[in-house]
Amino acid sequence: MSEISDFENDPDLEPIEPAILPLDAWHRDKGARMVEFAGYPMPIQYEGILAEHLWTRESAGLFDVSHMGQLYIAPAEGAEIDVEAALEAALPIDLATLKTGSVRYSLLLDEEGGILDDLMVTRWNSGFYLVVNGATKWDDIGTLREYLPDEVNINHLDESALLALQGPKAVDALARHAKGEAPLTELKFMKGAAYTLGGVDAWISRSGYTGEDGFEIAIPGEDAAKVADLLCGEPEVKPIGLGARDSLRLEAGLPLYGHDMTPEQGAVEAGLIFGVNKRRRAEGGFPGAARVQKDLAEGTQRLRIGLALEGRMAAREGAKVMSGDSEVGIVTSGGFAPTLQHPIAMAYVDTALAANGTALQIEMRGKRLDARVVAMPFVPNRYVR
Amino acid sequence: MSVYYSEDHEWIEVEGDLGTVGITDYAQGQLGDITFVDLPEEGATVAKGDSIAVVDSVKAASDVYTPVSGEIAETNDALADEPELVNSDPEVGGWLFRVKLADASELEELMDEAAYKKFVAGL
């Protein structure tokens, strides 16, 4: 745990990014092809994206997501501060209804209501545990430091690794090793608890980014290889790279920060209003509240939607969405959906054309690809609630 | 019959004035699982270096450049149903198109197998 509350006050104290993550050598040993992602070498694939994608949907895949930012928000030592109230002033989340051990999706908004990041918030006994995107974590820390009073500490848990075990058989594999107060099988979607895994202390939540049942597992970085070996020793489990993580999350209709949402979009336009809890929509009192309330009342010009494509040619990020001769939107993520065996995409389109079933076209390399608006997720979620 | 290679990882097998073009085993390995191949029109006139086909993988789309100028004589119809042939058999069954060579001297600018192997080893 490192104390970073004083970044802004000390110009000489720059965040020193570790060049490599705890499982770097482990991935290479498993035959991963490494690429740079969020400032770290990360595994894009082991045996192949398609095989890894399908394996996760039918069995269980182990993902290293240690590049993500894990933050612990708590009162500074000796400070008399209501951290809950302080965090509610920074995020559009309703913490009054968030019980200890429960996990909730939220958004980090700028003062104009543009999306700076999406994140998971868990209530711990003494504070809040946040998981933010890897590529945005340093900026997020800066923004949160700005939004939170000095009496609130932002502890960057940068010595903690984060693994995700995802897929219908994840629970079987993990339950053989997880020892806790209650059996792992009693943990439900968006709940977390403390366990040990092969003697290693782990915070495990039933959550993920694939649409499958699964778990996210925070462990000390020094024990990450041991835990990864333990889990990959189970017959249901194979290591899965970032390539399949992207195709899985796309099928699950889950947006990727920096692509499907950016500071250009607000929560309503991005279809992420569930990240602004109901009480907060009415009450406001968080950065960007005015934009959220205005967009809710008046609607937005565009909306994020899902598109199912005809044929096999995939639409890629940046492709124009057309209705007749008019440009009506832009693709923000797209690819071939291995589970569905046809290409899918996320796009922002004019609100009038955002209804399910609307026939549109996508311009790719001088060709017009037929597409229609469909509900997301593209592949049904299989969360265990 | 001779096989030549380009720095863009295409191979061309030449018999008379007809060249069969595909991507190399190295290229398919880099691209990963191929889900779709967009092929040129038969009869189209192409110039050396033009992007005339696209190989789509789960990950991304990649251009295929013709290593020679000429006219497209034939394309590999089997890839419509089995684009994965480019992964499993890139240098035989996964060929992309046949081109009637306009200028055989263009082949001199390409590499032979030994030179291509050396080129790939240096990447």
Short mmCIF file of C-alpha atoms in Angstrom, two decimals:
data_model
loop_
_atom_site.label_atom_id
_atom_site.label_comp_id
_atom_site.label_asym_id
_atom_site.label_seq_id
_atom_site.Cartn_x
_atom_site.Cartn_y
_atom_site.Cartn_z
CA MET A 1 0.00 0.00 0.00
CA SER A 2 1.47 3.36 -0.86
CA GLU A 3 0.28 6.68 0.35
CA ILE A 4 -0.13 9.06 -2.55
CA SER A 5 -2.30 11.76 -1.09
CA ASP A 6 0.37 14.37 -1.51
CA PHE A 7 1.12 13.99 -5.22
CA GLU A 8 -0.27 17.33 -6.15
CA ASN A 9 1.54 19.19 -3.42
CA ASP A 10 4.94 17.81 -4.24
CA PRO A 11 6.14 18.48 -7.79
CA ASP A 12 9.18 16.26 -7.32
CA LEU A 13 7.11 13.23 -6.41
CA GLU A 14 6.15 11.64 -9.69
CA PRO A 15 4.28 8.36 -9.79
CA ILE A 16 6.83 5.73 -10.75
CA GLU A 17 5.09 3.19 -12.93
CA PRO A 18 6.36 -0.32 -12.53
CA ALA A 19 7.63 -1.42 -15.93
CA ILE A 20 6.26 -4.91 -15.55
CA LEU A 21 3.40 -6.58 -13.72
CA PRO A 22 3.76 -9.46 -11.24
CA LEU A 23 2.80 -12.19 -13.74
CA ASP A 24 5.01 -11.00 -16.62
CA ALA A 25 7.35 -14.00 -16.50
CA TRP A 26 4.44 -16.35 -15.82
CA HIS A 27 2.71 -15.28 -19.05
CA ARG A 28 5.86 -15.66 -21.11
CA ASP A 29 6.41 -19.10 -19.60
CA LYS A 30 2.88 -20.05 -20.72
CA GLY A 31 3.71 -19.05 -24.30
CA ALA A 32 1.81 -15.78 -24.33
CA ARG A 33 2.31 -13.24 -27.06
CA MET A 34 2.94 -10.01 -25.17
CA VAL A 35 1.85 -6.55 -26.31
CA GLU A 36 1.98 -3.19 -24.61
CA PHE A 37 -1.31 -2.26 -22.98
CA ALA A 38 -1.99 0.48 -20.45
CA GLY A 39 1.77 0.99 -20.18
CA TYR A 40 2.64 -2.63 -19.41
CA PRO A 41 3.56 -5.69 -21.45
CA MET A 42 0.39 -7.80 -21.29
CA PRO A 43 -0.61 -11.14 -22.84
CA ILE A 44 -2.77 -10.64 -25.94
CA GLN A 45 -3.16 -14.39 -26.49
CA TYR A 46 -1.75 -17.81 -25.65
CA GLU A 47 -3.13 -20.46 -28.01
CA GLY A 48 -5.37 -18.13 -30.04
CA ILE A 49 -8.14 -15.64 -29.44
CA LEU A 50 -10.93 -17.77 -30.91
CA ALA A 51 -10.08 -20.88 -28.90
CA GLU A 52 -9.62 -18.83 -25.73
CA HIS A 53 -12.92 -17.04 -26.26
CA LEU A 54 -14.86 -20.27 -26.74
CA TRP A 55 -13.07 -21.96 -23.84
CA THR A 56 -14.15 -19.16 -21.50
CA ARG A 57 -17.78 -19.45 -22.66
CA GLU A 58 -17.85 -23.20 -22.07
CA SER A 59 -15.42 -23.76 -19.21
CA ALA A 60 -13.30 -21.19 -17.32
CA GLY A 61 -10.61 -18.70 -18.26
CA LEU A 62 -8.03 -17.01 -16.05
CA PHE A 63 -7.33 -13.38 -16.95
CA ASP A 64 -4.56 -11.24 -15.50
CA VAL A 65 -5.99 -7.77 -15.02
CA SER A 66 -3.28 -6.50 -12.70
CA HIS A 67 -2.88 -3.42 -14.89
CA MET A 68 -6.13 -2.10 -13.45
CA GLY A 69 -5.99 0.44 -10.65
CA GLN A 70 -6.97 -0.79 -7.20
CA LEU A 71 -7.64 2.05 -4.79
CA TYR A 72 -8.61 2.07 -1.15
CA ILE A 73 -10.46 5.19 -0.01
CA ALA A 74 -10.40 5.72 3.75
CA PRO A 75 -10.11 8.47 6.35
CA ALA A 76 -6.62 9.83 6.97
CA GLU A 77 -5.22 8.70 10.29
CA GLY A 78 -6.95 10.54 13.11
CA ALA A 79 -9.24 12.46 10.76
CA GLU A 80 -12.89 12.94 11.66
CA ILE A 81 -14.37 12.68 8.21
CA ASP A 82 -17.43 11.04 6.73
CA VAL A 83 -15.81 9.13 3.84
CA GLU A 84 -19.18 7.98 2.57
CA ALA A 85 -20.42 11.55 2.17
CA ALA A 86 -17.12 12.59 0.62
CA LEU A 87 -17.24 9.77 -1.94
CA GLU A 88 -20.87 10.53 -2.77
CA ALA A 89 -19.80 14.09 -3.53
CA ALA A 90 -17.23 12.68 -5.97
CA LEU A 91 -19.21 9.87 -7.65
CA PRO A 92 -22.88 9.53 -8.70
CA ILE A 93 -23.26 6.42 -6.54
CA ASP A 94 -25.82 5.76 -3.77
CA LEU A 95 -23.65 4.43 -0.96
CA ALA A 96 -26.53 4.39 1.55
CA THR A 97 -27.83 1.25 -0.18
CA LEU A 98 -24.41 -0.36 -0.64
CA LYS A 99 -23.88 -2.95 2.07
CA THR A 100 -20.51 -4.10 3.35
CA GLY A 101 -19.01 -6.52 0.83
CA SER A 102 -21.32 -5.40 -1.95
CA VAL A 103 -19.95 -4.22 -5.29
CA ARG A 104 -21.52 -1.57 -7.49
CA TYR A 105 -20.75 -0.11 -10.92
CA SER A 106 -20.18 3.64 -11.02
CA LEU A 107 -18.85 6.40 -13.24
CA LEU A 108 -16.21 9.04 -12.72
CA LEU A 109 -17.60 12.17 -14.38
CA ASP A 110 -15.97 15.51 -15.07
CA GLU A 111 -17.63 18.76 -14.00
CA GLU A 112 -19.42 18.90 -17.37
CA GLY A 113 -20.73 15.35 -16.99
CA GLY A 114 -18.31 13.78 -19.49
CA ILE A 115 -17.19 10.26 -18.61
CA LEU A 116 -13.62 10.12 -17.28
CA ASP A 117 -13.81 6.43 -16.37
CA ASP A 118 -16.06 3.64 -15.24
CA LEU A 119 -15.27 1.76 -12.06
CA MET A 120 -16.37 -0.75 -9.45
CA VAL A 121 -16.95 0.37 -5.87
CA THR A 122 -17.01 -2.09 -2.95
CA ARG A 123 -17.83 -1.20 0.62
CA TRP A 124 -15.23 -2.55 3.02
CA ASN A 125 -15.59 -2.29 6.81
CA SER A 126 -13.39 0.75 7.12
CA GLY A 127 -13.61 2.39 3.70
CA PHE A 128 -14.23 1.79 0.01
CA TYR A 129 -12.34 -0.37 -2.48
CA LEU A 130 -12.33 0.95 -6.04
CA VAL A 131 -11.21 -0.79 -9.22
CA VAL A 132 -10.56 1.59 -12.11
CA ASN A 133 -9.25 1.10 -15.65
CA GLY A 134 -5.52 0.60 -16.14
CA ALA A 135 -5.05 3.20 -18.85
CA THR A 136 -6.81 5.88 -16.80
CA LYS A 137 -5.71 5.06 -13.28
CA TRP A 138 -3.17 7.85 -12.85
CA ASP A 139 -5.60 10.44 -14.16
CA ASP A 140 -8.36 8.98 -11.98
CA ILE A 141 -6.20 9.31 -8.89
CA GLY A 142 -5.60 12.95 -9.78
CA THR A 143 -9.29 13.60 -10.35
CA LEU A 144 -10.34 11.86 -7.15
CA ARG A 145 -7.67 13.78 -5.24
CA GLU A 146 -9.26 16.94 -6.59
CA TYR A 147 -12.79 15.79 -5.73
CA LEU A 148 -12.06 14.43 -2.25
CA PRO A 149 -11.14 16.43 0.85
CA ASP A 150 -7.57 16.20 2.15
CA GLU A 151 -8.79 14.23 5.17
CA VAL A 152 -9.63 11.36 2.83
CA ASN A 153 -6.72 9.17 1.78
CA ILE A 154 -6.48 7.55 -1.63
CA ASN A 155 -4.32 4.50 -1.19
CA HIS A 156 -3.10 2.98 -4.43
CA LEU A 157 -2.88 -0.77 -3.81
CA ASP A 158 -0.16 -1.05 -6.41
CA GLU A 159 1.40 -4.13 -4.89
CA SER A 160 -1.81 -6.05 -5.31
CA ALA A 161 -2.40 -8.24 -8.37
CA LEU A 162 -5.87 -8.75 -9.82
CA LEU A 163 -7.01 -11.93 -11.53
CA ALA A 164 -10.37 -12.73 -13.08
CA LEU A 165 -11.64 -16.29 -13.34
CA GLN A 166 -14.56 -16.28 -15.74
CA GLY A 167 -16.87 -18.88 -17.23
CA PRO A 168 -19.56 -21.36 -16.25
CA LYS A 169 -17.06 -23.70 -14.55
CA ALA A 170 -15.15 -20.95 -12.72
CA VAL A 171 -17.10 -21.61 -9.55
CA ASP A 172 -16.20 -25.32 -9.55
CA ALA A 173 -12.49 -24.66 -9.99
CA LEU A 174 -12.28 -21.81 -7.50
CA ALA A 175 -14.46 -23.45 -4.83
CA ARG A 176 -11.91 -26.27 -4.50
CA HIS A 177 -9.37 -23.76 -3.18
CA ALA A 178 -11.26 -20.85 -1.65
CA LYS A 179 -11.53 -21.08 2.12
CA GLY A 180 -13.67 -18.49 3.82
CA GLU A 181 -16.28 -17.91 6.50
CA ALA A 182 -18.92 -19.20 4.09
CA PRO A 183 -18.53 -21.48 1.07
CA LEU A 184 -17.68 -19.67 -2.15
CA THR A 185 -20.89 -20.98 -3.73
CA GLU A 186 -22.89 -18.76 -1.36
CA LEU A 187 -21.31 -15.63 -2.80
CA LYS A 188 -23.72 -14.02 -5.30
CA PHE A 189 -23.19 -11.69 -8.24
CA MET A 190 -21.75 -8.30 -7.22
CA LYS A 191 -20.84 -9.47 -3.71
CA GLY A 192 -17.36 -9.91 -2.32
CA ALA A 193 -15.68 -11.46 0.70
CA ALA A 194 -12.29 -12.42 2.14
CA TYR A 195 -10.97 -15.93 1.48
CA THR A 196 -7.67 -17.73 1.35
CA LEU A 197 -6.48 -19.47 -1.81
CA GLY A 198 -3.78 -22.02 -1.13
CA GLY A 199 -2.94 -20.09 2.01
CA VAL A 200 -2.84 -16.71 0.22
CA ASP A 201 -5.14 -13.95 1.46
CA ALA A 202 -7.56 -13.00 -1.29
CA TRP A 203 -10.44 -10.59 -1.71
CA ILE A 204 -12.86 -12.30 -4.08
CA SER A 205 -15.94 -10.79 -5.67
CA ARG A 206 -18.39 -12.51 -7.99
CA SER A 207 -18.09 -10.14 -10.91
CA GLY A 208 -16.31 -9.73 -14.21
CA TYR A 209 -16.20 -8.39 -17.73
CA THR A 210 -17.27 -11.33 -19.89
CA GLY A 211 -21.01 -11.68 -19.22
CA GLU A 212 -20.30 -15.09 -17.69
CA ASP A 213 -20.49 -16.16 -14.09
CA GLY A 214 -17.10 -15.59 -12.58
CA PHE A 215 -14.89 -13.98 -9.99
CA GLU A 216 -12.36 -11.22 -9.58
CA ILE A 217 -9.54 -12.03 -7.21
CA ALA A 218 -7.25 -9.49 -5.54
CA ILE A 219 -4.08 -11.00 -4.09
CA PRO A 220 -0.62 -9.78 -3.12
CA GLY A 221 1.51 -9.40 -6.24
CA GLU A 222 4.24 -11.60 -4.78
CA ASP A 223 1.77 -14.51 -4.55
CA ALA A 224 0.18 -13.99 -7.96
CA ALA A 225 2.16 -16.68 -9.78
CA LYS A 226 1.41 -19.21 -7.07
CA VAL A 227 -2.33 -18.53 -7.26
CA ALA A 228 -2.31 -18.47 -11.07
CA ASP A 229 -0.57 -21.89 -11.07
CA LEU A 230 -3.04 -23.21 -8.53
CA LEU A 231 -6.03 -22.18 -10.65
CA CYS A 232 -4.54 -23.22 -13.98
CA GLY A 233 -3.82 -26.60 -12.40
CA GLU A 234 -7.57 -27.22 -12.41
CA PRO A 235 -8.81 -29.06 -15.52
CA GLU A 236 -11.49 -26.43 -16.21
CA VAL A 237 -9.05 -23.51 -16.34
CA LYS A 238 -6.79 -22.10 -19.06
CA PRO A 239 -5.07 -18.71 -19.17
CA ILE A 240 -6.82 -16.23 -21.47
CA GLY A 241 -5.36 -13.12 -23.08
CA LEU A 242 -6.57 -9.59 -23.66
CA GLY A 243 -7.72 -10.43 -27.19
CA ALA A 244 -10.45 -12.76 -25.98
CA ARG A 245 -11.20 -10.44 -23.09
CA ASP A 246 -12.11 -7.82 -25.69
CA SER A 247 -14.26 -10.13 -27.84
CA LEU A 248 -16.00 -11.53 -24.75
CA ARG A 249 -16.84 -8.12 -23.32
CA LEU A 250 -18.08 -6.96 -26.72
CA GLU A 251 -20.49 -9.92 -26.93
CA ALA A 252 -21.60 -9.10 -23.39
CA GLY A 253 -22.42 -5.54 -24.50
CA LEU A 254 -19.98 -4.10 -21.98
CA PRO A 255 -18.40 -0.81 -23.06
CA LEU A 256 -14.63 -0.31 -23.11
CA TYR A 257 -13.35 2.97 -21.74
CA GLY A 258 -11.57 5.17 -24.28
CA HIS A 259 -13.52 3.55 -27.12
CA ASP A 260 -17.21 3.17 -26.29
CA MET A 261 -17.17 6.03 -23.83
CA THR A 262 -14.92 9.06 -23.54
CA PRO A 263 -15.17 12.52 -21.96
CA GLU A 264 -17.21 13.44 -25.06
CA GLN A 265 -20.16 11.38 -23.82
CA GLY A 266 -22.34 11.67 -20.78
CA ALA A 267 -23.94 8.83 -18.84
CA VAL A 268 -27.29 9.03 -20.67
CA GLU A 269 -25.80 9.10 -24.16
CA ALA A 270 -23.49 6.19 -23.30
CA GLY A 271 -26.42 4.10 -22.05
CA LEU A 272 -24.78 3.93 -18.63
CA ILE A 273 -27.35 5.77 -16.58
CA PHE A 274 -27.53 2.72 -14.27
CA GLY A 275 -24.12 3.91 -13.12
CA VAL A 276 -25.88 7.00 -11.74
CA ASN A 277 -28.02 5.64 -8.95
CA LYS A 278 -31.67 6.68 -8.72
CA ARG A 279 -31.47 8.80 -5.58
CA ARG A 280 -28.49 10.67 -6.98
CA ARG A 281 -30.23 11.46 -10.28
CA ALA A 282 -32.91 13.29 -8.33
CA GLU A 283 -30.68 14.86 -5.67
CA GLY A 284 -27.61 15.69 -7.71
CA GLY A 285 -24.63 16.87 -5.68
CA PHE A 286 -21.86 15.19 -7.72
CA PRO A 287 -19.64 16.47 -10.56
CA GLY A 288 -21.60 16.60 -13.80
CA ALA A 289 -25.03 16.31 -12.13
CA ALA A 290 -26.49 19.18 -14.16
CA ARG A 291 -25.65 17.41 -17.44
CA VAL A 292 -27.10 14.11 -16.21
CA GLN A 293 -30.35 15.79 -15.16
CA LYS A 294 -30.61 17.78 -18.38
CA ASP A 295 -29.92 14.72 -20.54
CA LEU A 296 -32.48 12.69 -18.60
CA ALA A 297 -35.11 15.39 -19.05
CA GLU A 298 -34.42 16.32 -22.65
CA GLY A 299 -32.76 13.25 -24.11
CA THR A 300 -29.52 13.27 -26.09
CA GLN A 301 -28.79 13.66 -29.77
CA ARG A 302 -27.10 10.28 -29.96
CA LEU A 303 -27.17 6.99 -28.06
CA ARG A 304 -24.85 4.02 -27.75
CA ILE A 305 -26.45 0.99 -29.36
CA GLY A 306 -25.58 -2.51 -30.52
CA LEU A 307 -25.46 -3.53 -34.18
CA ALA A 308 -25.67 -7.04 -35.64
CA LEU A 309 -24.06 -7.21 -39.09
CA GLU A 310 -24.94 -9.28 -42.14
CA GLY A 311 -22.14 -11.25 -43.78
CA ARG A 312 -18.76 -11.88 -42.22
CA MET A 313 -16.82 -8.64 -42.73
CA ALA A 314 -16.36 -6.92 -39.37
CA ALA A 315 -16.94 -3.23 -38.79
CA ARG A 316 -14.13 -1.58 -36.88
CA GLU A 317 -13.82 1.41 -34.60
CA GLY A 318 -14.21 4.66 -36.53
CA ALA A 319 -16.41 3.25 -39.33
CA LYS A 320 -19.29 5.50 -40.35
CA VAL A 321 -22.87 4.41 -39.71
CA MET A 322 -25.13 5.36 -42.61
CA SER A 323 -28.87 5.62 -43.19
CA GLY A 324 -29.31 6.06 -46.93
CA ASP A 325 -26.93 8.87 -47.89
CA SER A 326 -26.79 10.38 -44.41
CA GLU A 327 -24.03 9.75 -41.92
CA VAL A 328 -25.92 9.02 -38.71
CA GLY A 329 -23.31 7.61 -36.38
CA ILE A 330 -19.92 6.06 -35.75
CA VAL A 331 -18.73 2.60 -34.70
CA THR A 332 -16.79 2.60 -31.42
CA SER A 333 -16.04 -1.14 -31.11
CA GLY A 334 -16.55 -3.95 -33.56
CA GLY A 335 -15.46 -7.41 -34.40
CA PHE A 336 -16.42 -10.93 -35.23
CA ALA A 337 -18.47 -12.52 -32.44
CA PRO A 338 -17.15 -16.07 -32.03
CA THR A 339 -20.18 -17.23 -30.04
CA LEU A 340 -22.64 -15.86 -32.60
CA GLN A 341 -20.54 -16.51 -35.72
CA HIS A 342 -21.29 -13.11 -37.20
CA PRO A 343 -19.84 -9.62 -36.71
CA ILE A 344 -21.22 -7.24 -34.10
CA ALA A 345 -20.49 -3.65 -33.18
CA MET A 346 -21.19 -0.90 -30.71
CA ALA A 347 -21.94 2.50 -32.18
CA TYR A 348 -23.28 5.93 -31.34
CA VAL A 349 -26.21 6.77 -33.63
CA ASP A 350 -28.81 9.51 -33.86
CA THR A 351 -31.46 8.88 -31.21
CA ALA A 352 -34.23 8.70 -33.82
CA LEU A 353 -32.48 5.67 -35.33
CA ALA A 354 -31.55 3.95 -32.08
CA ALA A 355 -34.63 1.71 -31.72
CA ASN A 356 -34.10 -2.05 -31.89
CA GLY A 357 -34.72 -3.42 -35.37
CA THR A 358 -33.71 -0.24 -37.20
CA ALA A 359 -31.93 -1.12 -40.45
CA LEU A 360 -28.67 0.79 -40.95
CA GLN A 361 -25.49 0.39 -42.95
CA ILE A 362 -21.85 0.61 -42.02
CA GLU A 363 -19.23 1.94 -44.40
CA MET A 364 -16.12 -0.21 -44.41
CA ARG A 365 -13.36 0.13 -47.01
CA GLY A 366 -15.74 1.56 -49.60
CA LYS A 367 -18.33 -1.15 -49.02
CA ARG A 368 -21.72 -0.89 -47.33
CA LEU A 369 -22.38 -3.55 -44.71
CA ASP A 370 -26.01 -4.15 -43.74
CA ALA A 371 -26.68 -4.00 -40.02
CA ARG A 372 -29.60 -3.67 -37.67
CA VAL A 373 -29.90 -2.27 -34.20
CA VAL A 374 -30.20 -5.04 -31.60
CA ALA A 375 -30.50 -5.14 -27.83
CA MET A 376 -27.37 -5.68 -25.78
CA PRO A 377 -25.98 -7.94 -24.43
CA PHE A 378 -25.52 -9.66 -27.78
CA VAL A 379 -24.92 -12.93 -25.89
CA PRO A 380 -27.13 -13.39 -22.79
CA ASN A 381 -25.50 -12.81 -19.41
CA ARG A 382 -25.16 -15.80 -17.14
CA TYR A 383 -24.62 -14.07 -13.81
CA VAL A 384 -25.47 -16.02 -10.65
CA ARG A 385 -27.65 -13.70 -8.59
CA MET B 1 7.79 -22.94 -60.96
CA SER B 2 9.26 -20.50 -58.45
CA VAL B 3 8.06 -18.95 -55.20
CA TYR B 4 8.86 -15.38 -54.21
CA TYR B 5 8.15 -13.43 -51.02
CA SER B 6 7.45 -9.78 -50.26
CA GLU B 7 8.36 -7.74 -47.18
CA ASP B 8 4.61 -7.44 -46.56
CA HIS B 9 4.52 -11.23 -46.01
CA GLU B 10 2.84 -12.27 -49.22
CA TRP B 11 4.08 -15.22 -51.23
CA ILE B 12 3.64 -15.62 -54.98
CA GLU B 13 4.08 -18.90 -56.81
CA VAL B 14 4.70 -18.33 -60.51
CA GLU B 15 3.96 -20.75 -63.33
CA GLY B 16 4.30 -19.26 -66.79
CA ASP B 17 2.63 -15.83 -66.65
CA LEU B 18 0.26 -16.78 -63.82
CA GLY B 19 1.06 -16.02 -60.18
CA THR B 20 -0.81 -17.49 -57.19
CA VAL B 21 -0.72 -15.19 -54.15
CA GLY B 22 -1.28 -15.82 -50.46
CA ILE B 23 0.03 -14.74 -47.09
CA THR B 24 2.90 -16.51 -45.39
CA ASP B 25 2.72 -18.82 -42.42
CA TYR B 26 4.47 -16.13 -40.40
CA ALA B 27 1.78 -13.60 -41.36
CA GLN B 28 -1.14 -15.87 -40.46
CA GLY B 29 0.50 -16.57 -37.11
CA GLN B 30 0.77 -12.87 -36.41
CA LEU B 31 -2.82 -12.17 -37.45
CA GLY B 32 -4.38 -14.96 -35.44
CA ASP B 33 -7.76 -16.52 -36.12
CA ILE B 34 -9.00 -15.39 -39.51
CA THR B 35 -12.76 -14.89 -39.74
CA PHE B 36 -13.21 -13.34 -43.19
CA VAL B 37 -11.24 -12.64 -46.36
CA ASP B 38 -12.28 -9.83 -48.69
CA LEU B 39 -11.02 -10.74 -52.17
CA PRO B 40 -10.63 -8.64 -55.33
CA GLU B 41 -12.98 -8.88 -58.32
CA GLU B 42 -11.92 -11.29 -61.03
CA GLY B 43 -10.84 -9.31 -64.09
CA ALA B 44 -9.69 -6.32 -62.05
CA THR B 45 -6.45 -4.65 -63.10
CA VAL B 46 -4.07 -4.21 -60.18
CA ALA B 47 -0.72 -2.50 -59.72
CA LYS B 48 2.14 -3.82 -57.62
CA GLY B 49 1.78 -2.64 -54.03
CA ASP B 50 -1.97 -1.95 -54.23
CA SER B 51 -4.05 -3.09 -51.29
CA ILE B 52 -6.43 -5.45 -53.07
CA ALA B 53 -7.57 -7.87 -50.37
CA VAL B 54 -8.25 -7.72 -46.66
CA VAL B 55 -7.80 -10.45 -44.11
CA ASP B 56 -10.04 -10.02 -41.07
CA SER B 57 -9.05 -11.69 -37.82
CA VAL B 58 -10.84 -11.65 -34.48
CA LYS B 59 -8.36 -8.96 -33.52
CA ALA B 60 -8.11 -6.65 -36.53
CA ALA B 61 -8.29 -6.22 -40.29
CA SER B 62 -5.10 -6.37 -42.34
CA ASP B 63 -4.47 -5.28 -45.92
CA VAL B 64 -2.99 -7.65 -48.46
CA TYR B 65 -0.85 -5.96 -51.12
CA THR B 66 -0.38 -7.52 -54.51
CA PRO B 67 3.32 -8.25 -55.02
CA VAL B 68 2.97 -7.87 -58.81
CA SER B 69 0.94 -5.90 -61.36
CA GLY B 70 -1.53 -7.57 -63.65
CA GLU B 71 -5.08 -8.79 -63.99
CA ILE B 72 -6.92 -10.88 -61.39
CA ALA B 73 -7.54 -14.23 -63.07
CA GLU B 74 -9.17 -16.12 -60.22
CA THR B 75 -9.92 -15.88 -56.50
CA ASN B 76 -10.12 -18.67 -53.95
CA ASP B 77 -13.86 -19.36 -53.56
CA ALA B 78 -13.22 -21.86 -50.76
CA LEU B 79 -12.37 -18.99 -48.40
CA ALA B 80 -15.97 -17.74 -48.37
CA ASP B 81 -17.01 -20.71 -46.24
CA GLU B 82 -13.63 -21.58 -44.76
CA PRO B 83 -11.58 -18.43 -44.13
CA GLU B 84 -9.69 -20.46 -41.50
CA LEU B 85 -7.87 -22.21 -44.38
CA VAL B 86 -5.59 -19.17 -44.37
CA ASN B 87 -4.57 -20.18 -40.84
CA SER B 88 -4.39 -23.93 -41.31
CA ASP B 89 -2.88 -24.09 -44.81
CA PRO B 90 -1.62 -20.59 -45.68
CA GLU B 91 0.82 -21.54 -48.41
CA VAL B 92 -1.31 -24.09 -50.29
CA GLY B 93 -5.09 -24.38 -49.74
CA GLY B 94 -5.35 -20.89 -48.23
CA TRP B 95 -4.19 -19.06 -51.36
CA LEU B 96 -6.05 -15.79 -52.02
CA PHE B 97 -5.96 -14.90 -55.72
CA ARG B 98 -4.29 -15.62 -59.06
CA VAL B 99 -2.92 -12.78 -61.09
CA LYS B 100 -1.89 -12.72 -64.76
CA LEU B 101 1.49 -11.01 -64.63
CA ALA B 102 1.87 -7.77 -66.57
CA ASP B 103 5.61 -7.49 -66.04
CA ALA B 104 7.62 -10.54 -64.96
CA SER B 105 10.60 -8.34 -64.15
CA GLU B 106 8.75 -7.14 -61.00
CA LEU B 107 9.53 -10.56 -59.51
CA GLU B 108 13.19 -9.59 -59.33
CA GLU B 109 12.40 -7.14 -56.54
CA LEU B 110 10.99 -9.93 -54.36
CA MET B 111 12.83 -12.33 -52.05
CA ASP B 112 13.44 -16.02 -52.47
CA GLU B 113 12.63 -18.39 -49.62
CA ALA B 114 16.05 -18.20 -48.00
CA ALA B 115 16.06 -14.40 -48.08
CA TYR B 116 12.52 -14.25 -46.65
CA LYS B 117 13.43 -16.62 -43.82
CA LYS B 118 16.34 -14.37 -42.98
CA PHE B 119 14.07 -11.33 -43.18
CA VAL B 120 11.55 -12.87 -40.75
CA ALA B 121 14.28 -13.97 -38.37
CA GLY B 122 15.39 -10.33 -38.17
CA LEU B 123 11.93 -9.07 -37.14
#
